[in-house]
């Protein structure tokens, strides 16, 4: 009887693990990326600053490798370093003053790049907006 109970428990655990693996394999759709000096999103016409926007067609017409390739084409944005050591500065301010967020979550800075990656993959990039 004990052997049968442990077999049933094992079967349930394996079935649960396989459904968890399936959930993790689903692609994640990310929203808009906002690079902002004000710390919040604003409409382009309402912002008291210069604003640059890159949309999906701009991204698809270039051979960008990651997010840093995309934003370095914006006026006033400088990407320095290489590999997993890239820094983004806007209008001459050091990289420590630059905040990049996706769906309200911080993604800029080396500490937020998993496994030392050099940025975010190009394939999922939504429209970009910088507010300086």
PDB file of N, CA and C in Angstrom, residues 16-93:
ATOM      1  N   UNK A  16       2.802  17.746 -12.516  1.00  0.00           N
ATOM      2  CA  UNK A  16       2.863  19.162 -12.159  1.00  0.00           C
ATOM      3  C   UNK A  16       4.108  19.830 -12.691  1.00  0.00           C
ATOM      4  N   UNK A  17       5.240  19.135 -12.656  1.00  0.00           N
ATOM      5  CA  UNK A  17       6.497  19.704 -13.159  1.00  0.00           C
ATOM      6  C   UNK A  17       6.436  19.931 -14.656  1.00  0.00           C
ATOM      7  N   UNK A  18       5.819  19.017 -15.405  1.00  0.00           N
ATOM      8  CA  UNK A  18       5.769  19.194 -16.858  1.00  0.00           C
ATOM      9  C   UNK A  18       4.881  20.374 -17.242  1.00  0.00           C
ATOM     10  N   UNK A  19       3.809  20.627 -16.494  1.00  0.00           N
ATOM     11  CA  UNK A  19       2.978  21.792 -16.817  1.00  0.00           C
ATOM     12  C   UNK A  19       3.697  23.088 -16.475  1.00  0.00           C
ATOM     13  N   UNK A  20       4.529  23.083 -15.444  1.00  0.00           N
ATOM     14  CA  UNK A  20       5.323  24.261 -15.093  1.00  0.00           C
ATOM     15  C   UNK A  20       6.319  24.573 -16.191  1.00  0.00           C
ATOM     16  N   UNK A  21       6.944  23.568 -16.740  1.00  0.00           N
ATOM     17  CA  UNK A  21       7.904  23.762 -17.824  1.00  0.00           C
ATOM     18  C   UNK A  21       7.212  24.376 -19.033  1.00  0.00           C
ATOM     19  N   UNK A  22       6.004  23.938 -19.346  1.00  0.00           N
ATOM     20  CA  UNK A  22       5.264  24.481 -20.480  1.00  0.00           C
ATOM     21  C   UNK A  22       4.964  25.961 -20.279  1.00  0.00           C
ATOM     22  N   UNK A  23       4.597  26.360 -19.083  1.00  0.00           N
ATOM     23  CA  UNK A  23       4.289  27.761 -18.802  1.00  0.00           C
ATOM     24  C   UNK A  23       5.524  28.626 -19.021  1.00  0.00           C
ATOM     25  N   UNK A  24       6.703  28.161 -18.621  1.00  0.00           N
ATOM     26  CA  UNK A  24       7.925  28.922 -18.770  1.00  0.00           C
ATOM     27  C   UNK A  24       8.345  29.064 -20.224  1.00  0.00           C
ATOM     28  N   UNK A  25       7.915  28.162 -21.099  1.00  0.00           N
ATOM     29  CA  UNK A  25       8.330  28.197 -22.496  1.00  0.00           C
ATOM     30  C   UNK A  25       7.542  29.214 -23.321  1.00  0.00           C
ATOM     31  N   UNK A  26       6.418  29.716 -22.801  1.00  0.00           N
ATOM     32  CA  UNK A  26       5.612  30.676 -23.550  1.00  0.00           C
ATOM     33  C   UNK A  26       6.359  32.000 -23.706  1.00  0.00           C
ATOM     34  N   UNK A  27       6.290  32.631 -24.890  1.00  0.00           N
ATOM     35  CA  UNK A  27       6.978  33.915 -25.091  1.00  0.00           C
ATOM     36  C   UNK A  27       6.326  35.026 -24.267  1.00  0.00           C
ATOM     37  N   UNK A  28       7.127  36.013 -23.918  1.00  0.00           N
ATOM     38  CA  UNK A  28       6.651  37.150 -23.138  1.00  0.00           C
ATOM     39  C   UNK A  28       6.531  38.354 -24.054  1.00  0.00           C
ATOM     40  N   UNK A  29       5.372  38.979 -24.081  1.00  0.00           N
ATOM     41  CA  UNK A  29       5.141  40.184 -24.878  1.00  0.00           C
ATOM     42  C   UNK A  29       5.370  41.393 -23.984  1.00  0.00           C
ATOM     43  N   UNK A  30       6.382  42.186 -24.298  1.00  0.00           N
ATOM     44  CA  UNK A  30       6.696  43.364 -23.496  1.00  0.00           C
ATOM     45  C   UNK A  30       6.078  44.608 -24.115  1.00  0.00           C
ATOM     46  N   UNK A  31       5.797  45.574 -23.293  1.00  0.00           N
ATOM     47  CA  UNK A  31       5.181  46.816 -23.747  1.00  0.00           C
ATOM     48  C   UNK A  31       6.196  47.857 -24.159  1.00  0.00           C
ATOM     49  N   UNK A  32       5.803  49.090 -24.057  1.00  0.00           N
ATOM     50  CA  UNK A  32       6.596  50.232 -24.494  1.00  0.00           C
ATOM     51  C   UNK A  32       7.804  50.464 -23.585  1.00  0.00           C
ATOM     52  N   UNK A  33       8.928  50.894 -24.165  1.00  0.00           N
ATOM     53  CA  UNK A  33      10.117  51.278 -23.405  1.00  0.00           C
ATOM     54  C   UNK A  33      10.163  52.796 -23.368  1.00  0.00           C
ATOM     55  N   UNK A  34      10.360  53.354 -22.181  1.00  0.00           N
ATOM     56  CA  UNK A  34      10.468  54.798 -22.019  1.00  0.00           C
ATOM     57  C   UNK A  34      11.803  55.109 -21.367  1.00  0.00           C
ATOM     58  N   UNK A  35      12.601  55.955 -22.009  1.00  0.00           N
ATOM     59  CA  UNK A  35      13.839  56.453 -21.430  1.00  0.00           C
ATOM     60  C   UNK A  35      13.554  57.896 -21.066  1.00  0.00           C
ATOM     61  N   UNK A  36      13.584  58.215 -19.782  1.00  0.00           N
ATOM     62  CA  UNK A  36      13.083  59.516 -19.343  1.00  0.00           C
ATOM     63  C   UNK A  36      14.001  60.195 -18.345  1.00  0.00           C
ATOM     64  N   UNK A  37      14.191  61.489 -18.514  1.00  0.00           N
ATOM     65  CA  UNK A  37      14.940  62.269 -17.529  1.00  0.00           C
ATOM     66  C   UNK A  37      14.024  62.760 -16.421  1.00  0.00           C
ATOM     67  N   UNK A  38      12.724  62.738 -16.647  1.00  0.00           N
ATOM     68  CA  UNK A  38      11.783  63.224 -15.641  1.00  0.00           C
ATOM     69  C   UNK A  38      11.316  62.128 -14.703  1.00  0.00           C
ATOM     70  N   UNK A  39      11.556  60.875 -15.059  1.00  0.00           N
ATOM     71  CA  UNK A  39      11.142  59.766 -14.209  1.00  0.00           C
ATOM     72  C   UNK A  39       9.729  59.277 -14.463  1.00  0.00           C
ATOM     73  N   UNK A  40       9.006  59.898 -15.393  1.00  0.00           N
ATOM     74  CA  UNK A  40       7.669  59.434 -15.731  1.00  0.00           C
ATOM     75  C   UNK A  40       7.369  59.724 -17.198  1.00  0.00           C
ATOM     76  N   UNK A  41       6.401  58.983 -17.728  1.00  0.00           N
ATOM     77  CA  UNK A  41       6.029  59.123 -19.131  1.00  0.00           C
ATOM     78  C   UNK A  41       5.200  60.390 -19.335  1.00  0.00           C
ATOM     79  N   UNK A  42       5.475  61.094 -20.446  1.00  0.00           N
ATOM     80  CA  UNK A  42       4.697  62.274 -20.814  1.00  0.00           C
ATOM     81  C   UNK A  42       4.401  62.215 -22.306  1.00  0.00           C
ATOM     82  N   UNK A  43       3.329  62.869 -22.698  1.00  0.00           N
ATOM     83  CA  UNK A  43       3.040  63.009 -24.117  1.00  0.00           C
ATOM     84  C   UNK A  43       4.116  63.889 -24.747  1.00  0.00           C
ATOM     85  N   UNK A  44       4.503  63.589 -25.975  1.00  0.00           N
ATOM     86  CA  UNK A  44       5.568  64.312 -26.655  1.00  0.00           C
ATOM     87  C   UNK A  44       5.307  65.815 -26.705  1.00  0.00           C
ATOM     88  N   UNK A  45       4.095  66.212 -27.042  1.00  0.00           N
ATOM     89  CA  UNK A  45       3.786  67.634 -27.169  1.00  0.00           C
ATOM     90  C   UNK A  45       3.686  68.348 -25.824  1.00  0.00           C
ATOM     91  N   UNK A  46       3.481  67.621 -24.742  1.00  0.00           N
ATOM     92  CA  UNK A  46       3.313  68.212 -23.415  1.00  0.00           C
ATOM     93  C   UNK A  46       4.625  68.328 -22.640  1.00  0.00           C
ATOM     94  N   UNK A  47       5.652  67.638 -23.077  1.00  0.00           N
ATOM     95  CA  UNK A  47       6.904  67.580 -22.313  1.00  0.00           C
ATOM     96  C   UNK A  47       7.744  68.839 -22.515  1.00  0.00           C
ATOM     97  N   UNK A  48       8.293  69.384 -21.427  1.00  0.00           N
ATOM     98  CA  UNK A  48       9.163  70.562 -21.532  1.00  0.00           C
ATOM     99  C   UNK A  48      10.609  70.143 -21.791  1.00  0.00           C
ATOM    100  N   UNK A  49      10.803  69.290 -22.783  1.00  0.00           N
ATOM    101  CA  UNK A  49      12.139  68.746 -23.065  1.00  0.00           C
ATOM    102  C   UNK A  49      12.186  68.264 -24.504  1.00  0.00           C
ATOM    103  N   UNK A  50      13.391  67.953 -24.977  1.00  0.00           N
ATOM    104  CA  UNK A  50      13.492  67.375 -26.317  1.00  0.00           C
ATOM    105  C   UNK A  50      13.187  65.883 -26.228  1.00  0.00           C
ATOM    106  N   UNK A  51      12.455  65.386 -27.210  1.00  0.00           N
ATOM    107  CA  UNK A  51      12.013  63.995 -27.190  1.00  0.00           C
ATOM    108  C   UNK A  51      12.328  63.354 -28.533  1.00  0.00           C
ATOM    109  N   UNK A  52      12.879  62.154 -28.490  1.00  0.00           N
ATOM    110  CA  UNK A  52      13.135  61.377 -29.697  1.00  0.00           C
ATOM    111  C   UNK A  52      12.378  60.072 -29.614  1.00  0.00           C
ATOM    112  N   UNK A  53      11.783  59.637 -30.705  1.00  0.00           N
ATOM    113  CA  UNK A  53      11.002  58.405 -30.724  1.00  0.00           C
ATOM    114  C   UNK A  53      11.524  57.505 -31.832  1.00  0.00           C
ATOM    115  N   UNK A  54      11.696  56.232 -31.515  1.00  0.00           N
ATOM    116  CA  UNK A  54      12.070  55.224 -32.511  1.00  0.00           C
ATOM    117  C   UNK A  54      10.961  54.186 -32.494  1.00  0.00           C
ATOM    118  N   UNK A  55      10.312  53.952 -33.638  1.00  0.00           N
ATOM    119  CA  UNK A  55       9.240  52.968 -33.668  1.00  0.00           C
ATOM    120  C   UNK A  55       9.730  51.657 -34.284  1.00  0.00           C
ATOM    121  N   UNK A  56       8.853  50.674 -34.309  1.00  0.00           N
ATOM    122  CA  UNK A  56       9.220  49.337 -34.778  1.00  0.00           C
ATOM    123  C   UNK A  56       9.761  49.360 -36.208  1.00  0.00           C
ATOM    124  N   UNK A  57       9.207  50.192 -37.093  1.00  0.00           N
ATOM    125  CA  UNK A  57       9.692  50.226 -38.479  1.00  0.00           C
ATOM    126  C   UNK A  57      11.136  50.717 -38.537  1.00  0.00           C
ATOM    127  N   UNK A  58      11.493  51.685 -37.672  1.00  0.00           N
ATOM    128  CA  UNK A  58      12.889  52.132 -37.601  1.00  0.00           C
ATOM    129  C   UNK A  58      13.795  50.998 -37.143  1.00  0.00           C
ATOM    130  N   UNK A  59      13.344  50.267 -36.148  1.00  0.00           N
ATOM    131  CA  UNK A  59      14.135  49.162 -35.608  1.00  0.00           C
ATOM    132  C   UNK A  59      14.315  48.073 -36.656  1.00  0.00           C
ATOM    133  N   UNK A  60      13.235  47.734 -37.366  1.00  0.00           N
ATOM    134  CA  UNK A  60      13.302  46.663 -38.354  1.00  0.00           C
ATOM    135  C   UNK A  60      14.118  47.044 -39.582  1.00  0.00           C
ATOM    136  N   UNK A  61      14.264  48.341 -39.870  1.00  0.00           N
ATOM    137  CA  UNK A  61      15.014  48.760 -41.059  1.00  0.00           C
ATOM    138  C   UNK A  61      16.519  48.841 -40.811  1.00  0.00           C
ATOM    139  N   UNK A  62      16.965  48.626 -39.585  1.00  0.00           N
ATOM    140  CA  UNK A  62      18.390  48.635 -39.253  1.00  0.00           C
ATOM    141  C   UNK A  62      18.796  47.259 -38.723  1.00  0.00           C
ATOM    142  N   UNK A  63      20.071  47.018 -38.666  1.00  0.00           N
ATOM    143  CA  UNK A  63      20.549  45.732 -38.141  1.00  0.00           C
ATOM    144  C   UNK A  63      21.035  45.904 -36.702  1.00  0.00           C
ATOM    145  N   UNK A  64      20.134  46.337 -35.827  1.00  0.00           N
ATOM    146  CA  UNK A  64      20.471  46.506 -34.419  1.00  0.00           C
ATOM    147  C   UNK A  64      20.642  45.139 -33.766  1.00  0.00           C
ATOM    148  N   UNK A  65      21.591  45.053 -32.836  1.00  0.00           N
ATOM    149  CA  UNK A  65      21.813  43.809 -32.103  1.00  0.00           C
ATOM    150  C   UNK A  65      21.135  43.814 -30.749  1.00  0.00           C
ATOM    151  N   UNK A  66      21.065  44.969 -30.107  1.00  0.00           N
ATOM    152  CA  UNK A  66      20.454  45.054 -28.783  1.00  0.00           C
ATOM    153  C   UNK A  66      19.971  46.477 -28.528  1.00  0.00           C
ATOM    154  N   UNK A  67      19.447  46.710 -27.342  1.00  0.00           N
ATOM    155  CA  UNK A  67      18.851  48.000 -27.008  1.00  0.00           C
ATOM    156  C   UNK A  67      19.858  49.140 -27.089  1.00  0.00           C
ATOM    157  N   UNK A  68      21.110  48.879 -26.750  1.00  0.00           N
ATOM    158  CA  UNK A  68      22.102  49.954 -26.790  1.00  0.00           C
ATOM    159  C   UNK A  68      22.379  50.404 -28.218  1.00  0.00           C
ATOM    160  N   UNK A  69      22.333  49.477 -29.179  1.00  0.00           N
ATOM    161  CA  UNK A  69      22.490  49.866 -30.583  1.00  0.00           C
ATOM    162  C   UNK A  69      21.352  50.783 -31.020  1.00  0.00           C
ATOM    163  N   UNK A  70      20.159  50.495 -30.544  1.00  0.00           N
ATOM    164  CA  UNK A  70      18.984  51.277 -30.930  1.00  0.00           C
ATOM    165  C   UNK A  70      19.061  52.690 -30.369  1.00  0.00           C
ATOM    166  N   UNK A  71      19.297  52.824 -29.073  1.00  0.00           N
ATOM    167  CA  UNK A  71      19.217  54.150 -28.468  1.00  0.00           C
ATOM    168  C   UNK A  71      20.428  55.022 -28.740  1.00  0.00           C
ATOM    169  N   UNK A  72      21.544  54.438 -29.165  1.00  0.00           N
ATOM    170  CA  UNK A  72      22.696  55.301 -29.452  1.00  0.00           C
ATOM    171  C   UNK A  72      22.477  56.137 -30.705  1.00  0.00           C
ATOM    172  N   UNK A  73      21.463  55.820 -31.502  1.00  0.00           N
ATOM    173  CA  UNK A  73      21.119  56.636 -32.665  1.00  0.00           C
ATOM    174  C   UNK A  73      20.272  57.858 -32.294  1.00  0.00           C
ATOM    175  N   UNK A  74      19.822  57.953 -31.054  1.00  0.00           N
ATOM    176  CA  UNK A  74      19.027  59.104 -30.621  1.00  0.00           C
ATOM    177  C   UNK A  74      19.934  60.293 -30.323  1.00  0.00           C
ATOM    178  N   UNK A  75      19.494  61.513 -30.629  1.00  0.00           N
ATOM    179  CA  UNK A  75      20.314  62.696 -30.348  1.00  0.00           C
ATOM    180  C   UNK A  75      20.608  62.826 -28.857  1.00  0.00           C
ATOM    181  N   UNK A  76      21.857  63.118 -28.528  1.00  0.00           N
ATOM    182  CA  UNK A  76      22.251  63.337 -27.143  1.00  0.00           C
ATOM    183  C   UNK A  76      22.548  62.089 -26.345  1.00  0.00           C
ATOM    184  N   UNK A  77      22.368  60.912 -26.952  1.00  0.00           N
ATOM    185  CA  UNK A  77      22.612  59.652 -26.248  1.00  0.00           C
ATOM    186  C   UNK A  77      23.963  59.101 -26.674  1.00  0.00           C
ATOM    187  N   UNK A  78      24.794  58.748 -25.684  1.00  0.00           N
ATOM    188  CA  UNK A  78      26.110  58.176 -25.960  1.00  0.00           C
ATOM    189  C   UNK A  78      26.201  56.838 -25.243  1.00  0.00           C
ATOM    190  N   UNK A  79      26.586  55.795 -25.997  1.00  0.00           N
ATOM    191  CA  UNK A  79      26.812  54.478 -25.421  1.00  0.00           C
ATOM    192  C   UNK A  79      28.308  54.236 -25.444  1.00  0.00           C
ATOM    193  N   UNK A  80      28.889  53.972 -24.287  1.00  0.00           N
ATOM    194  CA  UNK A  80      30.329  53.739 -24.214  1.00  0.00           C
ATOM    195  C   UNK A  80      30.591  52.361 -23.626  1.00  0.00           C
ATOM    196  N   UNK A  81      31.814  51.886 -23.809  1.00  0.00           N
ATOM    197  CA  UNK A  81      32.179  50.563 -23.325  1.00  0.00           C
ATOM    198  C   UNK A  81      31.834  49.510 -24.349  1.00  0.00           C
ATOM    199  N   UNK A  82      31.997  48.269 -23.977  1.00  0.00           N
ATOM    200  CA  UNK A  82      31.702  47.182 -24.893  1.00  0.00           C
ATOM    201  C   UNK A  82      31.322  45.925 -24.137  1.00  0.00           C
ATOM    202  N   UNK A  83      30.774  44.971 -24.866  1.00  0.00           N
ATOM    203  CA  UNK A  83      30.367  43.713 -24.251  1.00  0.00           C
ATOM    204  C   UNK A  83      29.349  43.940 -23.159  1.00  0.00           C
ATOM    205  N   UNK A  84      29.592  43.347 -21.995  1.00  0.00           N
ATOM    206  CA  UNK A  84      28.663  43.500 -20.871  1.00  0.00           C
ATOM    207  C   UNK A  84      28.951  44.756 -20.063  1.00  0.00           C
ATOM    208  N   UNK A  85      29.859  45.597 -20.542  1.00  0.00           N
ATOM    209  CA  UNK A  85      30.258  46.810 -19.815  1.00  0.00           C
ATOM    210  C   UNK A  85      29.781  48.082 -20.506  1.00  0.00           C
ATOM    211  N   UNK A  86      28.642  48.040 -21.184  1.00  0.00           N
ATOM    212  CA  UNK A  86      28.136  49.225 -21.869  1.00  0.00           C
ATOM    213  C   UNK A  86      27.456  50.166 -20.886  1.00  0.00           C
ATOM    214  N   UNK A  87      27.725  51.453 -21.050  1.00  0.00           N
ATOM    215  CA  UNK A  87      27.094  52.488 -20.241  1.00  0.00           C
ATOM    216  C   UNK A  87      26.357  53.450 -21.161  1.00  0.00           C
ATOM    217  N   UNK A  88      25.202  53.934 -20.716  1.00  0.00           N
ATOM    218  CA  UNK A  88      24.380  54.856 -21.495  1.00  0.00           C
ATOM    219  C   UNK A  88      24.347  56.194 -20.772  1.00  0.00           C
ATOM    220  N   UNK A  89      24.746  57.248 -21.473  1.00  0.00           N
ATOM    221  CA  UNK A  89      24.637  58.586 -20.893  1.00  0.00           C
ATOM    222  C   UNK A  89      23.817  59.468 -21.829  1.00  0.00           C
ATOM    223  N   UNK A  90      23.080  60.402 -21.247  1.00  0.00           N
ATOM    224  CA  UNK A  90      22.219  61.299 -22.016  1.00  0.00           C
ATOM    225  C   UNK A  90      22.641  62.733 -21.746  1.00  0.00           C
ATOM    226  N   UNK A  91      22.873  63.486 -22.826  1.00  0.00           N
ATOM    227  CA  UNK A  91      23.241  64.908 -22.761  1.00  0.00           C
ATOM    228  C   UNK A  91      24.429  65.170 -21.833  1.00  0.00           C
ATOM    229  N   UNK A  92      25.412  64.265 -21.858  1.00  0.00           N
ATOM    230  CA  UNK A  92      26.645  64.470 -21.114  1.00  0.00           C
ATOM    231  C   UNK A  92      26.615  64.052 -19.660  1.00  0.00           C
ATOM    232  N   UNK A  93      25.450  63.675 -19.142  1.00  0.00           N
ATOM    233  CA  UNK A  93      25.389  63.213 -17.757  1.00  0.00           C
ATOM    234  C   UNK A  93      25.937  61.794 -17.675  1.00  0.00           C
TER     235      UNK A  93
END
